[in-house]
Coordinates of C-alpha atoms and ligand atoms in Angstrom, one line a residue:
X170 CA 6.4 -24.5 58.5
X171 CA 3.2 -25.2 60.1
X172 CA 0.6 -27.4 58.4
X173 CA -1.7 -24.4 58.4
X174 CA 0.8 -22.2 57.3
X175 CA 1.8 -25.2 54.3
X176 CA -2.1 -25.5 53.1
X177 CA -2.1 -21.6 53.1
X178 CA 0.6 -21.0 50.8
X179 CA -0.4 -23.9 48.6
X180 CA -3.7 -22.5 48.4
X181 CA -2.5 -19.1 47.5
X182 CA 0.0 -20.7 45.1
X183 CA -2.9 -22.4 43.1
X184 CA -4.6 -19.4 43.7
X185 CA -2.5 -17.3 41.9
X186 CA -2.0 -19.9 38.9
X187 CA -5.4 -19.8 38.4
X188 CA -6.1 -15.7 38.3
X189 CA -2.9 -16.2 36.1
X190 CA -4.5 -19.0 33.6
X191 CA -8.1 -16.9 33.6
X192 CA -6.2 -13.6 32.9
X193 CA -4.3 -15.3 30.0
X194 CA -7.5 -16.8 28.6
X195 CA -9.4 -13.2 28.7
X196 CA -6.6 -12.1 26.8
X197 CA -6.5 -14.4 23.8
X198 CA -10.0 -13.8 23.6
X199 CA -9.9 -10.1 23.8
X200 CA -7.4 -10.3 21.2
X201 CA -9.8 -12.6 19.0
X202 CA -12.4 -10.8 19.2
X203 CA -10.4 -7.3 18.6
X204 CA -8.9 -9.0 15.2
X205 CA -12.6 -10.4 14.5
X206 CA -13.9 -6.6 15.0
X207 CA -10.7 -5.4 12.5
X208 CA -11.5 -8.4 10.0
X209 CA -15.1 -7.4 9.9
X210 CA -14.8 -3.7 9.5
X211 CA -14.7 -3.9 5.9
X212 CA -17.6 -5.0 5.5
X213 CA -19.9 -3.3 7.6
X214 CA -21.2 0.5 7.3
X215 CA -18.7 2.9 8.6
X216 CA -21.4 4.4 10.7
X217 CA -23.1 1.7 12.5
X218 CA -26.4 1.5 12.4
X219 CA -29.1 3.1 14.1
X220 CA -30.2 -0.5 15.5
X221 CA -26.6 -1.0 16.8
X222 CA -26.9 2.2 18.6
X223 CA -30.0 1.6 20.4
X224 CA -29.0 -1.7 21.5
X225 CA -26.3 -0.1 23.6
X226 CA -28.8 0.5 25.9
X227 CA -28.2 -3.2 27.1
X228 CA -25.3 -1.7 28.8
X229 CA -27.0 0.7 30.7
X230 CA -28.5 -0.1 34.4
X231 CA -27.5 -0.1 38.0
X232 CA -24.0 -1.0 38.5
X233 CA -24.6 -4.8 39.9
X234 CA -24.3 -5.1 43.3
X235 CA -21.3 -7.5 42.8
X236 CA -19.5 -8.3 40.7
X237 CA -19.7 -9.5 37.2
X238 CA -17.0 -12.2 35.4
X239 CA -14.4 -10.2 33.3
X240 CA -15.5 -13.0 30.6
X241 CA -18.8 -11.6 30.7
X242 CA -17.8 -8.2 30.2
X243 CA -15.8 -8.5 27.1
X244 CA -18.6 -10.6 25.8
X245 CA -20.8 -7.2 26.2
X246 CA -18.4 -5.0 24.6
X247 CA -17.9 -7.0 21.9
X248 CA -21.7 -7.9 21.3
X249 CA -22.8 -4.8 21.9
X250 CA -19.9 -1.9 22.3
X251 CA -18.2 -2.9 18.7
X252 CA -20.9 -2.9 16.3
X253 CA -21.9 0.7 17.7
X254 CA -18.4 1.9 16.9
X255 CA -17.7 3.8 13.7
X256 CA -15.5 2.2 11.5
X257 CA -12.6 4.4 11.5
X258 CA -10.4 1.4 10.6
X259 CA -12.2 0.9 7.5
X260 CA -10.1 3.4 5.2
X261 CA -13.1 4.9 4.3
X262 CA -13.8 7.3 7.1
X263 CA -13.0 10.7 6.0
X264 CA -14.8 12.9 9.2
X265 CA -12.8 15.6 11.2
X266 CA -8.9 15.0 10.2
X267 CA -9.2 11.3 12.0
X268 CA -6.7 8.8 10.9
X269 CA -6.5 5.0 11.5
X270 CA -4.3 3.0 13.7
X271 CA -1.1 1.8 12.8
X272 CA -0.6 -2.0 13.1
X273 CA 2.3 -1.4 15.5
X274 CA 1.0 1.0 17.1
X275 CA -1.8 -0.9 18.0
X276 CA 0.2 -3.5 18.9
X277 CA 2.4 -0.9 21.1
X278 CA -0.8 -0.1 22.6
X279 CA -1.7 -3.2 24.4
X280 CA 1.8 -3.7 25.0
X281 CA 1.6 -0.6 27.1
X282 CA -2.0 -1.6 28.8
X283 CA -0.3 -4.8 30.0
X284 CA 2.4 -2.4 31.1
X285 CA 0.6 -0.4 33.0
X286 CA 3.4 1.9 33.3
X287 CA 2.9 5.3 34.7
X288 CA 5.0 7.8 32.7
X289 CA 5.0 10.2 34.9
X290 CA 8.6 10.2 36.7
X291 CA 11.8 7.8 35.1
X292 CA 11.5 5.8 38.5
X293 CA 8.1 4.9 37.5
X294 CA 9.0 3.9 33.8
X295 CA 12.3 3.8 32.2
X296 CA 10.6 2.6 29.4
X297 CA 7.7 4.8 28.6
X298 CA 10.2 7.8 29.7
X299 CA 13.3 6.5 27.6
X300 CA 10.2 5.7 24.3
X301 CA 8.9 9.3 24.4
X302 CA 12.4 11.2 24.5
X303 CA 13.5 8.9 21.3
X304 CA 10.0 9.9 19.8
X305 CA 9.8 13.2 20.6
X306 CA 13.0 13.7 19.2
X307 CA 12.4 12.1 15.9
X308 CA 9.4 14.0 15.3
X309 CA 11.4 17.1 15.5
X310 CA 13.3 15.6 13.2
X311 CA 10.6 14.4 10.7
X312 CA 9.3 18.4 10.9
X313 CA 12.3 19.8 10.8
X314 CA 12.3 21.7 13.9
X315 CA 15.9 23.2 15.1
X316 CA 18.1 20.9 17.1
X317 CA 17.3 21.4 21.2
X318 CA 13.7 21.5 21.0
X319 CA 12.1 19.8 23.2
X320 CA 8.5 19.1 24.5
X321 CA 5.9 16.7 25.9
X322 CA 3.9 14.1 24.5
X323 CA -0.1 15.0 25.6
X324 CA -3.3 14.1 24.7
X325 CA -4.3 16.0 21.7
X326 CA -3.2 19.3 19.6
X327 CA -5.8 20.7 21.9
X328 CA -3.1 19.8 25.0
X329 CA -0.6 20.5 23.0
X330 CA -1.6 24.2 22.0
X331 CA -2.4 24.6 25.7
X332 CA 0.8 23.3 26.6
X333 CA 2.9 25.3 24.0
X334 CA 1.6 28.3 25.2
X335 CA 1.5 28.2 28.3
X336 CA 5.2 28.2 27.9
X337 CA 4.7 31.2 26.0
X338 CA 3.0 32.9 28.6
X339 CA 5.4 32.5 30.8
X340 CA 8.2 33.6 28.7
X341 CA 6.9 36.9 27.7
X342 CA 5.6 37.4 31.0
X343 CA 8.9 36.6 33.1
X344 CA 10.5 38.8 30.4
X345 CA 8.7 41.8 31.9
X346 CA 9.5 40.8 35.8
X347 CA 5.8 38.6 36.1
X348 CA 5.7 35.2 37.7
X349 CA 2.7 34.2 36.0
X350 CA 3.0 30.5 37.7
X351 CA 3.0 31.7 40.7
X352 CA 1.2 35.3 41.1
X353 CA -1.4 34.3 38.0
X354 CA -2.6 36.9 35.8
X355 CA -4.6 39.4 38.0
X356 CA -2.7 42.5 37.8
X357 CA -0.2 41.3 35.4
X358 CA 1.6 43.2 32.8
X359 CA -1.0 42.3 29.5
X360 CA 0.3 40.5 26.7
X361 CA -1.0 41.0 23.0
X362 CA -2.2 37.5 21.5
X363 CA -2.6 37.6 17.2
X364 CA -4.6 34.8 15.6
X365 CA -6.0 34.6 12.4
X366 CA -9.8 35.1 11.6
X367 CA -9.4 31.0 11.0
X368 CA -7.6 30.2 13.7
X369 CA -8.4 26.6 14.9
X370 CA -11.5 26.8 17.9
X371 CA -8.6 24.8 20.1
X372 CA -5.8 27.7 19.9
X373 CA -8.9 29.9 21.2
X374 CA -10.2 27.6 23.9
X375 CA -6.4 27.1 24.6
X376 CA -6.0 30.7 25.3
X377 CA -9.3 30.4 27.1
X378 CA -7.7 28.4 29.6
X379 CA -4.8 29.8 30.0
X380 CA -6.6 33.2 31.2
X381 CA -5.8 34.9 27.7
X382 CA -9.4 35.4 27.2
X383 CA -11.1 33.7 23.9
X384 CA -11.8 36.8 22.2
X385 CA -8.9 39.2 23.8
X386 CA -7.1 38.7 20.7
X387 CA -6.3 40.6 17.4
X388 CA -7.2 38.3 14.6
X389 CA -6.0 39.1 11.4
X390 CA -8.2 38.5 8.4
X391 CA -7.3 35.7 5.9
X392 CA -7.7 34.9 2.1
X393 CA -10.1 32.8 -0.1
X394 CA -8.0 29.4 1.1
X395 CA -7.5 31.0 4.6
X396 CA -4.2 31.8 5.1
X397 CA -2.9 34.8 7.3
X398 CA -2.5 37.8 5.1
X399 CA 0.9 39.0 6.1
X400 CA 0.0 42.1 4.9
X401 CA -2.5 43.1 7.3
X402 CA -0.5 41.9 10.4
X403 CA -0.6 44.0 13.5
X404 CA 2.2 45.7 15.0
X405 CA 4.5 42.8 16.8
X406 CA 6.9 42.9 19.5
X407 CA 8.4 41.1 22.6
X408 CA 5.0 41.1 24.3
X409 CA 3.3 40.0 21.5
X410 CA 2.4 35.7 20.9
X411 CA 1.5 35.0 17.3
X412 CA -0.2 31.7 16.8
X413 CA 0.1 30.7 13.2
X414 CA -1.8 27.9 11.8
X415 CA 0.2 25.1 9.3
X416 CA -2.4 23.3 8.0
X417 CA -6.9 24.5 7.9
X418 CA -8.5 22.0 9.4
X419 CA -10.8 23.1 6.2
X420 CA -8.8 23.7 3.0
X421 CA -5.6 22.3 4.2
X422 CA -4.2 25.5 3.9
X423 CA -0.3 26.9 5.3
X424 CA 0.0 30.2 6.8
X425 CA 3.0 32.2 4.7
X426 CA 5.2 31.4 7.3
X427 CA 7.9 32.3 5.1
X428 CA 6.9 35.4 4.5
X429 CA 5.9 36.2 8.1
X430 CA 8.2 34.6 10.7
X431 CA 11.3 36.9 10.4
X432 CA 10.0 40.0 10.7
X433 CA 8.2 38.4 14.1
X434 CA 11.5 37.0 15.1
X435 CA 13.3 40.0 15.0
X436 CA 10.7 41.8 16.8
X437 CA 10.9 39.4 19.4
X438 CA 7.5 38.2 19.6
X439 CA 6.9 34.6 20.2
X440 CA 5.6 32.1 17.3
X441 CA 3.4 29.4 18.0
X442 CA 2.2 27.0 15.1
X443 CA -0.6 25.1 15.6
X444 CA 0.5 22.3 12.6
X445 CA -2.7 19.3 13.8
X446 CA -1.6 17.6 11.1
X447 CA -0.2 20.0 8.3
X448 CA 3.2 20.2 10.0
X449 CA 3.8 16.7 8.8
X450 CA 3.5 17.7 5.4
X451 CA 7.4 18.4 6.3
X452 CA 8.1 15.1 6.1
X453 CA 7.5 14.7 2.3
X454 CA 9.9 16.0 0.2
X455 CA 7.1 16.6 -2.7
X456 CA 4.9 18.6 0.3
X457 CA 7.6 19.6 2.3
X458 CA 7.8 23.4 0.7
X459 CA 4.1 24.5 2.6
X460 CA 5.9 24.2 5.5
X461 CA 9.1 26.6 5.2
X462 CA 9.5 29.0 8.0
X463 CA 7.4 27.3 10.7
X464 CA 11.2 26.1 11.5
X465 CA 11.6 30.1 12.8
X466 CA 8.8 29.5 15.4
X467 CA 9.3 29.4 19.0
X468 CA 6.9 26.6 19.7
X469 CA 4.4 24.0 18.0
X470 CA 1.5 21.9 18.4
X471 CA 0.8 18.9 16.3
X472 CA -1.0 15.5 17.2
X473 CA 0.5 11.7 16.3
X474 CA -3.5 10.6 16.1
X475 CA -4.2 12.5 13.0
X476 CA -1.6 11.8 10.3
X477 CA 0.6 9.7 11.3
X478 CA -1.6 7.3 12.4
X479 CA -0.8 6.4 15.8
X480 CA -4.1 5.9 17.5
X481 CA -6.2 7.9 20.3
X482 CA -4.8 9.5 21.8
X483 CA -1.6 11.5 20.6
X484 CA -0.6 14.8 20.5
X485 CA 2.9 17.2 20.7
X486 CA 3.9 20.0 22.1
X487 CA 7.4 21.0 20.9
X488 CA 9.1 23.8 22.2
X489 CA 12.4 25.7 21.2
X490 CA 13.9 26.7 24.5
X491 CA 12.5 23.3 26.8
X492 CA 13.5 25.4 30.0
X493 CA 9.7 27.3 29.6
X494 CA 7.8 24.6 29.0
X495 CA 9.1 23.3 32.1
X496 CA 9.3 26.7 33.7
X497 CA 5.4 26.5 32.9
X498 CA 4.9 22.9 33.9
X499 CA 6.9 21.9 36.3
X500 CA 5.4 20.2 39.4
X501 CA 6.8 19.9 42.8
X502 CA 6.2 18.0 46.5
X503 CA 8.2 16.3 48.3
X504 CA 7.5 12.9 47.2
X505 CA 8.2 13.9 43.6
X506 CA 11.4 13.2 41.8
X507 CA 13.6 16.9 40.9
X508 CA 16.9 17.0 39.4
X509 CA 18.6 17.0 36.3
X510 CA 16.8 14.0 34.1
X511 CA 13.9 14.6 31.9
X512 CA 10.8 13.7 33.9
X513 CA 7.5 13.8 31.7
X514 CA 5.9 15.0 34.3
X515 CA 8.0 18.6 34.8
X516 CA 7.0 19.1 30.9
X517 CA 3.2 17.8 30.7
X518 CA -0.1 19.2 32.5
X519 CA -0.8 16.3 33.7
X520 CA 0.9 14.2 36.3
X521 CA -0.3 10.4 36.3
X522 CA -0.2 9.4 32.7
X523 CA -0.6 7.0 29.8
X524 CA 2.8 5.7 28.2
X525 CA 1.7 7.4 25.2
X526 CA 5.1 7.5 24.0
X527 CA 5.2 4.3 23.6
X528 CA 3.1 4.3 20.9
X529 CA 4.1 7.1 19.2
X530 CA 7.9 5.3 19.4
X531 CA 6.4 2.3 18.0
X532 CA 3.9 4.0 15.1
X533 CA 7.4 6.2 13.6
X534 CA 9.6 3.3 14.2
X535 CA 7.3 0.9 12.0
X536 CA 7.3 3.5 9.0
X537 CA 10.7 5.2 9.2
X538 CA 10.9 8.3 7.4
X539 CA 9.6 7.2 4.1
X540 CA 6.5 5.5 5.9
X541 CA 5.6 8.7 7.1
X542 CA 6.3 10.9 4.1
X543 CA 4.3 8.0 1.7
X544 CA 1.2 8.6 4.1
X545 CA 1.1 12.4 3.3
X546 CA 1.9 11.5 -0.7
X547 CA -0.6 8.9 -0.9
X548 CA -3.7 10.6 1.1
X549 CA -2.9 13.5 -0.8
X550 CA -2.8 11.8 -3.5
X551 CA -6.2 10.6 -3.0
X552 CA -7.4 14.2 -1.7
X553 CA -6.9 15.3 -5.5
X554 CA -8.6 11.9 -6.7
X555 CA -11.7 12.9 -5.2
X556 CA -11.3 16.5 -6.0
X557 CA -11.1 15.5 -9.9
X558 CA -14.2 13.0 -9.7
X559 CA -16.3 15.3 -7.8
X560 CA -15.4 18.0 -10.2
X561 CA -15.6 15.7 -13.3
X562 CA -19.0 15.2 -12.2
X563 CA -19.7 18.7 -12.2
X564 CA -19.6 19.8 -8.5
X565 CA -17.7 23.1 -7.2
X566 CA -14.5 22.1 -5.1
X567 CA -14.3 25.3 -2.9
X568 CA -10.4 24.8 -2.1
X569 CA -7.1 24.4 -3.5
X570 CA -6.3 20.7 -2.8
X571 CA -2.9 21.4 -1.3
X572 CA -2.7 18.1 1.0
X573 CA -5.3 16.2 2.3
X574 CA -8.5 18.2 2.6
X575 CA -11.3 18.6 -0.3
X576 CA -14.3 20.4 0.4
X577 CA -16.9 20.3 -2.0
X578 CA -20.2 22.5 -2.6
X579 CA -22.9 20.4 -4.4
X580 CA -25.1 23.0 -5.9
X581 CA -26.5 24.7 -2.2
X582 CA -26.7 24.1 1.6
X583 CA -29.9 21.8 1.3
X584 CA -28.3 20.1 -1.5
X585 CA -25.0 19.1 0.2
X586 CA -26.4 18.4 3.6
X587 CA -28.7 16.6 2.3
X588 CA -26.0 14.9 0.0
X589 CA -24.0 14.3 3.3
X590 CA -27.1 12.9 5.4
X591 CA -27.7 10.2 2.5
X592 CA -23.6 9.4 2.5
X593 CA -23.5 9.1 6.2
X594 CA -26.9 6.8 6.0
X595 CA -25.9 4.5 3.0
X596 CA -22.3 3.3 4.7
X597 CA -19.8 3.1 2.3
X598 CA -18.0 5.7 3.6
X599 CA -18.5 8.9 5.7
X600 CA -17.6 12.4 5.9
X601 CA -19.1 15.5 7.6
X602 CA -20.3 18.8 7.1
X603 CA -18.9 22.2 7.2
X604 CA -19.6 25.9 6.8
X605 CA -16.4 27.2 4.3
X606 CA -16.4 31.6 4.1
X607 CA -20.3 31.3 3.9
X608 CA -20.6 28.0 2.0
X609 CA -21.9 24.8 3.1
X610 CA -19.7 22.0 2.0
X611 CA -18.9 18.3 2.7
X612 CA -15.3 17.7 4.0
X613 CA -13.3 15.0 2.8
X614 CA -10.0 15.1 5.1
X615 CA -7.5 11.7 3.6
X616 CA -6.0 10.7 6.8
X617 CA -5.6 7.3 7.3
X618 CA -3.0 5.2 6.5
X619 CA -5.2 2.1 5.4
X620 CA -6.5 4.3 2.4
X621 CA -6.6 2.5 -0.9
X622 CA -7.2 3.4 -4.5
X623 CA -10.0 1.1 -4.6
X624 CA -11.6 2.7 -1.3
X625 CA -11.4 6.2 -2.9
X626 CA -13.0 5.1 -6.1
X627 CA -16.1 3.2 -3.8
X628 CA -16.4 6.1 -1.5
X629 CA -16.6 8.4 -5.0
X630 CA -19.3 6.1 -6.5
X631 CA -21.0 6.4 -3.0
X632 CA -20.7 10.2 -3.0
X633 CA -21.7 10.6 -6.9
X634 CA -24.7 8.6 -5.9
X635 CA -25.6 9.7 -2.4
X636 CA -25.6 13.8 -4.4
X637 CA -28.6 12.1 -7.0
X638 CA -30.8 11.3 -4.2
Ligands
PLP228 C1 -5.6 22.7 12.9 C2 -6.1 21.9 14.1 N1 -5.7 22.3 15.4 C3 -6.1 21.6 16.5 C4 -6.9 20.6 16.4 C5 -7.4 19.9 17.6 O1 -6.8 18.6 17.7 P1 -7.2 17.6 18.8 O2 -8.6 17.1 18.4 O3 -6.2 16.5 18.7 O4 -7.2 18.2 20.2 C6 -7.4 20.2 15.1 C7 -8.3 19.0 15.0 O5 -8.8 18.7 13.9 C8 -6.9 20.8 14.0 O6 -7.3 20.5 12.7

């Protein structure tokens, strides 16, 4: 070896130690400051505050001619990017049908950052690919879903109804003769979609994309806690996909799947559930019975970041026969990887992809089956808590709390926005808005795992207080 060649290598040796040693640093600091942010988010408001908002304008600007020291920029997303979050860790955020994160699956998650696996292809990732076929398969398991179904982990239920019926699509379509991969829809044979009137807006925009159309679709109307009304269903068939909904992203409600599934089985149209988060309620024996006869369905759509608490984001698509989704899905160039395995990719929109799996794995793994049917008990559990105080209290509780959703009427529309605008402002806890069949109520959705009796009983206080004005 040359001296030249000696001084380079010992340079590039230190070199390396050094990006190693700074790398290592940034990370015990990132992880400081993320358990400082998780220490502190009891005790700040759950919406940040307006101030903490505005100051995020300190990260605005021209992208700096050079470049800035990775020390520096955690320092500005932790002085300024954290306090504008909103404290979703807290236990007291009840907006939307958000849950927290899972210590383990948090964990998983920047397990799979320093990864930086691509779970595309099973050359790419043993791991991530191995994690996510364990996964998926529990969560059939946990929703009782028949054995062989199969499916992809995505980004959302959004994805996932997208996903779920895309396969659909494809199986009713190559039924009739129609490659609808590969000739798309002009001039194919038209399929009948049924929704309900409350169909969730991502089953629509799902369709949407898919070329469906948003509004070519029958909707059937629904009762007072708005459920599909079996009786007034269309005529079904073997062109026909029926999306039934487990779980109102509203009242909390179950379609009668029960009472509608066989008759659609035997006509041979295709059932897709969209179950966000109701389909977990399967996974507790004392909720499991709101979800008999989604099991009959051809395909489902649920999502890991709302109930079971496995962090953004995390949704399933789960389909009976796997062959369609892939049928649907399947990618090919000559570079890819074919062949027998189970490739993510062959199953999934999207090609490049997060090791989402990963977390999902870690998130079930941590609470077993128990874990997971005590989170739907004990949000419940806490659903009906709030229902009885606000009712105590004399305010109109416009659903039957089945699971984890409340929604709550406090005397009219200026009354309970206004009731909601004061919540959101004062900080103890948070919850949104809603229109309910014509009524304006406040939404309580009980979906994070970190939940306690004592946060119910503060966020009721705030709620009782925030309605006086
Ligand atoms: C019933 C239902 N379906 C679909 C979705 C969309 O889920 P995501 O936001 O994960 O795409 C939601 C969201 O709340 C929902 O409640």
């Amino acid at each position: 070896m040359s001296v030249s060649e000696s001084n380079h290598s010992s340079r590039s040796s230190s070199t390396v130690t050094s990006v190693t040693e700074n790398r290592t640093a940034l990370l015990k600091r990132a992880a400081r400051d993320a358990m400082d942010y998780l220490e502190g988010v009891d005790a700040r408001p759950v919406a940040p505050t307006a101030q903490a908002v505005t100051a995020l304008n300190s990260l605005r600007g021209p992208l700096p001619p050079g470049p800035t020291s990775a020390e520096t920029v955690l320092h500005l997303l932790h002085e300024f990017g954290s306090p504008a979050t909103v404290g979703k860790n807290s236990g007291r955020f009840f907006g939307f049908v958000n849950g927290g994160c899972l210590p383990a699956a948090l964990a998983a998650s920047w397990m799979v950052s320093a990864w930086d696996q691509n779970a595309a292809f099973f050359v790419q990732s043993p791991t991530a690919v191995v994690l996510e076929e364990i996964a998926l398969e529990w969560v059939r398991e946990l929703l009782g879903l028949p054995v062989g179904t199969g499916g992809a982990v995505v980004t959302g239920a959004t994805m996932a109804n997208f996903s779920a019926l895309s396969a659909a699509r494809h199986e009713l379509l190559a039924r009739q003769g129609w490659d609808v991969e590969a000739d798309g829809l002009f001039g194919a044979p038209p399929i009948t979609v049924v929704v309900s009137e409350e169909a969730h807006a991502s089953v629509t925009k799902a369709l949407g994309l898919l070329g469906l159309g948003r509004n070519r679709v029958i909707r059937v109307p629904v009762d007072g806690q708005g459920r599909m009304r079996a009786d007034a269903l269309p005529h079904l068939d073997a062109n026909t996909i029926l999306c039934l909904q487990a779980g109102n992203v509203n009242t909390g409600a179950f379609d009668p799947a029960a009472a509608i599934c066989p008759a659609a089985r035997a006509a041979g149209a295709w059932i897709h559930v969209d179950g966000a988060f109701g389909l977990w309620a399967a996974a507790s024996p004392e909720h499991h019975r709101w979800t008999k006869g989604f099991e009959l369905a051809d395909s489902w759509a649920t999502d890991g970041h709302k109930w079971p608490n496995i962090g953004y984001d995390c949704g399933i698509a789960l389909v009976r026969d796997p062959k369609t989704l892939k049928a649907a899905m399947s990618i090919d160039a000559a570079y890819l990887v074919q062949g027998e395995r189970r490739e993510p990719s062959h199953y999934n929109p999207e090609l490049s992809r997060r090791a989402r799996g990963v977390e999902l794995w870690a998130g079930l793994r941590s609470l077993g089956r128990s874990g997971m049917a005590q989170i739907v008990s004990r949000t419940s559990e806490h659903a009906r808590r709030f229902a009885a105080g606000l009712a105590a209290a004399g305010y109109t509780i416009l659903n039957d709390v089945v699971i984890n959703q409340v929604l709550v009427d406090f005397g009219s529309p200026e009354k309970t926005l206004a009731t909601v605008a004061r919540l959101q402002a004062e900080g103890t806890c948070w919850c949104g808005s809603t229109v309910w069949q014509g009524k304006t109520a406040m939404r309580i959705s009980v979906s994070s795992w970190a939940t306690t009796k004592e946060d119910v009983d503060r966020s009721l206080a705030a709620m009782l207080k925030a309605a006086k004005g």
